[in-house]
Coordinates of C-alpha atoms (C1' of nucleotides) in Angstrom, one line a residue:
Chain A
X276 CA -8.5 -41.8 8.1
X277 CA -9.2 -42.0 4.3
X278 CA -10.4 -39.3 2.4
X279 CA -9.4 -37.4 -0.8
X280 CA -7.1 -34.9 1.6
X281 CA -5.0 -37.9 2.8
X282 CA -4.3 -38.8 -0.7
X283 CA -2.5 -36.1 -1.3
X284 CA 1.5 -36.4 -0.5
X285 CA 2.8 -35.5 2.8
X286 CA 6.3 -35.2 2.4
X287 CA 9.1 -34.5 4.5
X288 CA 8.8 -32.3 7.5
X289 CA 6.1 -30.3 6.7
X290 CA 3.4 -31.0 8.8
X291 CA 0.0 -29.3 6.9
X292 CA -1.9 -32.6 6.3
X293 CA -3.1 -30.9 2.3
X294 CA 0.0 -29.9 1.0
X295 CA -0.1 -31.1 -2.5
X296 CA 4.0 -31.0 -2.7
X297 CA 4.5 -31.5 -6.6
X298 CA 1.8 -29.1 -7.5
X299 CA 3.3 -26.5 -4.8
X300 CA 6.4 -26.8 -6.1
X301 CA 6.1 -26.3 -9.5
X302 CA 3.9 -23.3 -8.3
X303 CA 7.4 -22.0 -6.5
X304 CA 9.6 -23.0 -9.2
X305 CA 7.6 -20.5 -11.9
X306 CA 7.3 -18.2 -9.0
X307 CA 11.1 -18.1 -8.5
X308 CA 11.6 -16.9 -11.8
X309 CA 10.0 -13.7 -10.8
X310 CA 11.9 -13.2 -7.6
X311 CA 13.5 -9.9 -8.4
X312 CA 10.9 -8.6 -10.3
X313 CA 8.0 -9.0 -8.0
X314 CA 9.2 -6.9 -5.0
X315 CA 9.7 -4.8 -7.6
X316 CA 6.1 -4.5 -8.8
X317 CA 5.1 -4.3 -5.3
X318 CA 6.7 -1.2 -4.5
X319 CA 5.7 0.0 -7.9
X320 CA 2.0 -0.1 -6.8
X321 CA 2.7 0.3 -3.1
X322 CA 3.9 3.9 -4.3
X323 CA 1.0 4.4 -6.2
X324 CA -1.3 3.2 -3.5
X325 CA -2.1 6.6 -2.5
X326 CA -4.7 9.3 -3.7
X327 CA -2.6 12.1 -2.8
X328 CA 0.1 10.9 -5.1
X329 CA -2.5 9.8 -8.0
X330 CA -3.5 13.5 -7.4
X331 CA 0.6 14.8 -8.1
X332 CA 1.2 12.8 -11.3
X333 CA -2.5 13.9 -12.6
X334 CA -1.7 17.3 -11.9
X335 CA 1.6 17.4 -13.1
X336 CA 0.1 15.6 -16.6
X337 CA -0.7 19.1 -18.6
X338 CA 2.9 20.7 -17.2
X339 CA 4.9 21.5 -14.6
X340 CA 4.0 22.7 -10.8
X341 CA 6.1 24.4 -7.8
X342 CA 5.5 22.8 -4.8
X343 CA 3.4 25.3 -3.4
X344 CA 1.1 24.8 -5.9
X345 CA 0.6 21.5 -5.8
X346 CA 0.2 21.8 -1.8
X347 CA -2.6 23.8 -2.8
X348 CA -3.9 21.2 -5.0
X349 CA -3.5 18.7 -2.6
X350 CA -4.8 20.4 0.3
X351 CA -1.8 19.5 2.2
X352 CA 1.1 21.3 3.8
X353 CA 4.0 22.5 2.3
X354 CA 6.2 20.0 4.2
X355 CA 4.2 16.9 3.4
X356 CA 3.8 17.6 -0.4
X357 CA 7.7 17.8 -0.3
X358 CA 7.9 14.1 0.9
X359 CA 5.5 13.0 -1.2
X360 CA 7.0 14.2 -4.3
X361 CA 10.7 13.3 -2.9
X362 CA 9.0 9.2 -3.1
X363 CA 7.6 9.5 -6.6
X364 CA 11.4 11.5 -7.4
X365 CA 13.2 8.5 -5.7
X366 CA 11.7 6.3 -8.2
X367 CA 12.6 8.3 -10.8
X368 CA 9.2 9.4 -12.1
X369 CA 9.4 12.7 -11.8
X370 CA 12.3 15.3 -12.0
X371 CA 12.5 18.4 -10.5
X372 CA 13.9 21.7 -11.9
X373 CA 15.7 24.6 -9.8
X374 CA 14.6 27.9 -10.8
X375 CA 15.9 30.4 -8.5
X376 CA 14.1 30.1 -5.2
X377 CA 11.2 28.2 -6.6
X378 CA 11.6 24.5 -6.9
X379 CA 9.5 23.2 -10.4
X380 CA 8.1 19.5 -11.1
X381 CA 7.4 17.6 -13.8
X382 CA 6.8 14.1 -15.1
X383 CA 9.5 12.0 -16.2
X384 CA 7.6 9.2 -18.0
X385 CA 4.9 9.2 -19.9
X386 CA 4.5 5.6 -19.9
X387 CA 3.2 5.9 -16.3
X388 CA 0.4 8.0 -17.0
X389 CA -0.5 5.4 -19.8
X390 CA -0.3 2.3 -17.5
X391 CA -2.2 4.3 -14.6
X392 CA -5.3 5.3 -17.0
X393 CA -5.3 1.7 -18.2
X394 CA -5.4 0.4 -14.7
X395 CA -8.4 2.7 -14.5
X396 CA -10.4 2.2 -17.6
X397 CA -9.7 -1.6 -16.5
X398 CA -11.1 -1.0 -13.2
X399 CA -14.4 1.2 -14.6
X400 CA -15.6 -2.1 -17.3
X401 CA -14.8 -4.6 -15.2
X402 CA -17.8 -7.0 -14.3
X403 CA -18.7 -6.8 -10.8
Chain B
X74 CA -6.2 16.0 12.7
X75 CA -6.3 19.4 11.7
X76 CA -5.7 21.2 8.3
X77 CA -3.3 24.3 7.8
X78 CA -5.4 26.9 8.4
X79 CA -4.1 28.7 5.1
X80 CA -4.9 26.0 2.6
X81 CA -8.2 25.5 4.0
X82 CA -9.0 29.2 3.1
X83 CA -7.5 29.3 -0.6
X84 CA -10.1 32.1 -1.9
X85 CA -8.6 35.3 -1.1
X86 CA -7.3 34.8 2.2
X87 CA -4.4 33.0 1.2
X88 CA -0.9 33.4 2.4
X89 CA 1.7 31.3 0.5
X90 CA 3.3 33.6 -1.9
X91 CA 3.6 31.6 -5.0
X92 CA 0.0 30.6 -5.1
X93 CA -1.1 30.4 -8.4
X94 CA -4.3 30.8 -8.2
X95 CA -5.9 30.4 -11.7
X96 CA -3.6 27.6 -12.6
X97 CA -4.6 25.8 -9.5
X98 CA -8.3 26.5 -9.5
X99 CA -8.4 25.0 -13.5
X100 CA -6.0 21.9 -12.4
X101 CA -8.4 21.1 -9.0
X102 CA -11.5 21.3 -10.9
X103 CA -10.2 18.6 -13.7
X104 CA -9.0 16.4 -10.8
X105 CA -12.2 17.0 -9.0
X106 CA -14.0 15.2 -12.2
X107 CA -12.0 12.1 -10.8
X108 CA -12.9 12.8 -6.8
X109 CA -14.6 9.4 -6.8
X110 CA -12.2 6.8 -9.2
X111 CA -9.4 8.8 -7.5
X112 CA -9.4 6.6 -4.2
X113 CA -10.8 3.6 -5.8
X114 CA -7.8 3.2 -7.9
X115 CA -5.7 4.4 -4.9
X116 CA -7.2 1.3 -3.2
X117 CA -6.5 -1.1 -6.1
X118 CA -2.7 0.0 -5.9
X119 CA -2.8 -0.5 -2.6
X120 CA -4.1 -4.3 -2.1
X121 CA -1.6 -5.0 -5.3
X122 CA 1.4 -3.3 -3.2
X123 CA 2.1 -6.6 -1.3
X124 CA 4.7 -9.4 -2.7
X125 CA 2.6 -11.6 -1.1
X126 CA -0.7 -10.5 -2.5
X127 CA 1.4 -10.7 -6.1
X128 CA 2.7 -13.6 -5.3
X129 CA -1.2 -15.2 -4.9
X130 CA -2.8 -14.0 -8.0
X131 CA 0.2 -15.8 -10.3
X132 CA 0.1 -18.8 -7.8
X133 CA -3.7 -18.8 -9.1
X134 CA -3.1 -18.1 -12.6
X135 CA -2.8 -21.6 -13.7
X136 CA -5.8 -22.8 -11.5
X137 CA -7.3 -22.8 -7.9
X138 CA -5.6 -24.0 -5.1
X139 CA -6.6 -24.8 -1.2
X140 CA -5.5 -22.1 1.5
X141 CA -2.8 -24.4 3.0
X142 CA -1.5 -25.3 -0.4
X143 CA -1.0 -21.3 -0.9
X144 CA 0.2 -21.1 2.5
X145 CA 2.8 -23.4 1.3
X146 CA 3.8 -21.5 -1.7
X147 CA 3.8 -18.1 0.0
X148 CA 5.6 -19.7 2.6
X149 CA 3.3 -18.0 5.3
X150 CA 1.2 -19.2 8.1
X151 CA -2.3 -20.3 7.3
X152 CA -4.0 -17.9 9.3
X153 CA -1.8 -15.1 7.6
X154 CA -2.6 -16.8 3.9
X155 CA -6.3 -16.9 4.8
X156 CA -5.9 -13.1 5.8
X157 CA -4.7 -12.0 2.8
X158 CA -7.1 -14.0 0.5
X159 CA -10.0 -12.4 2.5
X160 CA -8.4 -8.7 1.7
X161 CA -8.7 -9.7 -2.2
X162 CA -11.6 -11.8 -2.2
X163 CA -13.1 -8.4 -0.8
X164 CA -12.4 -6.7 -3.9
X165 CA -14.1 -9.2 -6.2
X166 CA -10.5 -10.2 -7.0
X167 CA -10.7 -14.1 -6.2
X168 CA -13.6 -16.4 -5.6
X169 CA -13.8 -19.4 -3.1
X170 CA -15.2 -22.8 -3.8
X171 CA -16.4 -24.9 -0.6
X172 CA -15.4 -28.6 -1.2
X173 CA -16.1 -30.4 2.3
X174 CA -13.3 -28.9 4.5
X175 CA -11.1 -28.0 1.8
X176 CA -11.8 -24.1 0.6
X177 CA -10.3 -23.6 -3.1
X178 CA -9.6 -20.1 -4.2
X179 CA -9.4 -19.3 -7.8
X180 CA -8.8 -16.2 -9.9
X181 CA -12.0 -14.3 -10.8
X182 CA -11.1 -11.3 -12.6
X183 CA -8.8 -12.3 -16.4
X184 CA -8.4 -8.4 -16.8
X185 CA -6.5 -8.0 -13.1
X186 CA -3.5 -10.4 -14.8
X187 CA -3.3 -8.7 -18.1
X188 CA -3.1 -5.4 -16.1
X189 CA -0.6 -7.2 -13.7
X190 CA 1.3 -8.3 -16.6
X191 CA 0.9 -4.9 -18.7
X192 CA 2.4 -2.7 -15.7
X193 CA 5.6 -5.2 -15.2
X194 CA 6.2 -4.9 -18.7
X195 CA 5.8 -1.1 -18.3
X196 CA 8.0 -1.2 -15.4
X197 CA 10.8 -3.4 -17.3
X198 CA 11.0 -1.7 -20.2
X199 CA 11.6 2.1 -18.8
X200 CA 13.8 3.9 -19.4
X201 CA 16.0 4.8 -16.0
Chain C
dC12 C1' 27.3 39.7 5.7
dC13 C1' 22.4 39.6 6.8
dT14 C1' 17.5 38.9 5.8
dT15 C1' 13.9 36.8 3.4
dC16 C1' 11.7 33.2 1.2
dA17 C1' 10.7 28.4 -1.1
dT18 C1' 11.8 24.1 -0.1
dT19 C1' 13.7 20.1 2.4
dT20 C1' 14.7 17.5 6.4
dA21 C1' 14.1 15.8 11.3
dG22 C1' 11.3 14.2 14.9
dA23 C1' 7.1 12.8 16.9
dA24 C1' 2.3 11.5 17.1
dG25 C1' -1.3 8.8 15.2
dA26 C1' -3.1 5.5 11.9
dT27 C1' -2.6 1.4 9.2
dT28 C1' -0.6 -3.1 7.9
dT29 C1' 1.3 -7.5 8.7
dC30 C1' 1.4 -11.8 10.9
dG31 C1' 1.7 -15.3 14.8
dA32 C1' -1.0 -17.4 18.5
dA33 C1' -5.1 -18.9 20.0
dA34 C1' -10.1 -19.2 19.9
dA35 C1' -14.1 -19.8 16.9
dT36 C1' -16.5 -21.7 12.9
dG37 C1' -18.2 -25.2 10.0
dA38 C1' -17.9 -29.7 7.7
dT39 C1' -17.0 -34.7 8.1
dG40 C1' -17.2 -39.1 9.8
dA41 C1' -17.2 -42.5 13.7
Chain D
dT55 C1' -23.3 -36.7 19.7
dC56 C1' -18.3 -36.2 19.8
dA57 C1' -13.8 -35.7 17.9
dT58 C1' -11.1 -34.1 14.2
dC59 C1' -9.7 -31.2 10.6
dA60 C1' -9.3 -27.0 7.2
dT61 C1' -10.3 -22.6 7.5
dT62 C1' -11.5 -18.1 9.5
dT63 C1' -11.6 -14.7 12.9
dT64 C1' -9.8 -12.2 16.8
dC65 C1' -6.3 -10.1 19.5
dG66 C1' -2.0 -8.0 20.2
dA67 C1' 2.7 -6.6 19.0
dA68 C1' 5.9 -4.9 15.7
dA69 C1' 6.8 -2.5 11.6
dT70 C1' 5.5 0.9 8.3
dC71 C1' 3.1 5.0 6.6
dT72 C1' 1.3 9.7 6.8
dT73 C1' 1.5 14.3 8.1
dC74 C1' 2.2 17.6 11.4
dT75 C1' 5.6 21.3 13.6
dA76 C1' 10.0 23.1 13.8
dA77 C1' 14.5 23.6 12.4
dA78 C1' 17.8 23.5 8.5
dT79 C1' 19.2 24.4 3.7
dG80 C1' 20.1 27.1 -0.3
dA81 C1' 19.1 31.1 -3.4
dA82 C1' 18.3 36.2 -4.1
dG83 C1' 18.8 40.9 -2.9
dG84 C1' 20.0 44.4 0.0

DNA sequence: CCTTCATTTAGAAGATTTCGAAAATGATGA
DNA sequence: TCATCATTTTCGAAATCTTCTAAATGAAGG
């Protein structure tokens, strides 16, 4: 019955025989501090999780698009480029401009582009 | 799964109106420099879009932990815990150390948290 | 008003993700 | 060997995501 897992506190009702309950804790108290921000983040990149929406704020980096165009550059219907770019608009990273009939697009931040080329060049030198 | 029959056919034979097709043509060729980064940092995004997945790579910043210990912190079941360790571990994200029974999981990338930390930063200090 | 056109929204189908329950794996020790 | 334990894998259900078609919206010009 002795071993180096059983020296490790058991506290309480939990009933996982390795849970190390001081270091855990402390683990969740840091974590806590991050409770807003982290959902946050996690949307963030859920958004950005997809190559058809990399593809939007790529295109839109030298200027703006109408959303036909960048159906065309997506290879995607109409329809679904317009819910695509309504997710990135919810999130405030790009704003669109009324110009008559046609609908244009643009960035909003440029900070975005920054972060998502540093994400990248991070991704190309890492060691693998 | 089938494609508009119109986008497929952009040379020429196009229909939409507001096709720009010069414009387009330039913007798909620079993005096509890209086509094979593109879904790779698509799928980075993606394995970071989870609170949970977040939530394990700070839980490991300070040091490795056992799977039931995480379990604990993400406040998951093990199986779950062990599910989403494998989906990083995958990506070269984490590395496992065998002791015995216990399975420790440490951070194996320092670049992934300065990104981490670099896009939160981005992400608090926006303007909205 | 009526028609046309670019875009958006609604609804549905199909794919993917998440996570618990249970079975399987692999290590330890009696 | 046998039993036990930490972890992993498998399976299935629920939730979410993607993208289509079709209908609705809103602007421009008869």
């Amino acid at each position: 019955m002795k071993n180096t897992v059983s020296l490790k506190k058991q506290q309480g009702t939990c009933t996982v025989p390795c849970f190390d309950h001081d270091k855990v804790n402390a683990i969740r108290s840091t974590l806590d501090k991050e409770r807003d921000r982290l959902p946050e983040l996690a949307d963030f990149y859920k958004l950005l999780g997809s190559s058809k929406r990399l593809k939007i704020l790529l295109a839109l980096a030298e200027g703006e698009l109408c959303v036909c165009d960048l159906a065309h550059v997506l290879e995607l219907s109409v329809a679904a480029t317009s819910h695509q770019l309504k997710l990135l608009r919810d999130k405030g990273w790009l704003r669109k401009r009324d110009d008559g009939k046609m609908v244009y697009y643009r960035l909003h931040s440029a900070d975005l582009l920054k972060a998502l080329k540093s994400d990248l060049k991070m991704l190309e030198t890492r060691l693998r």
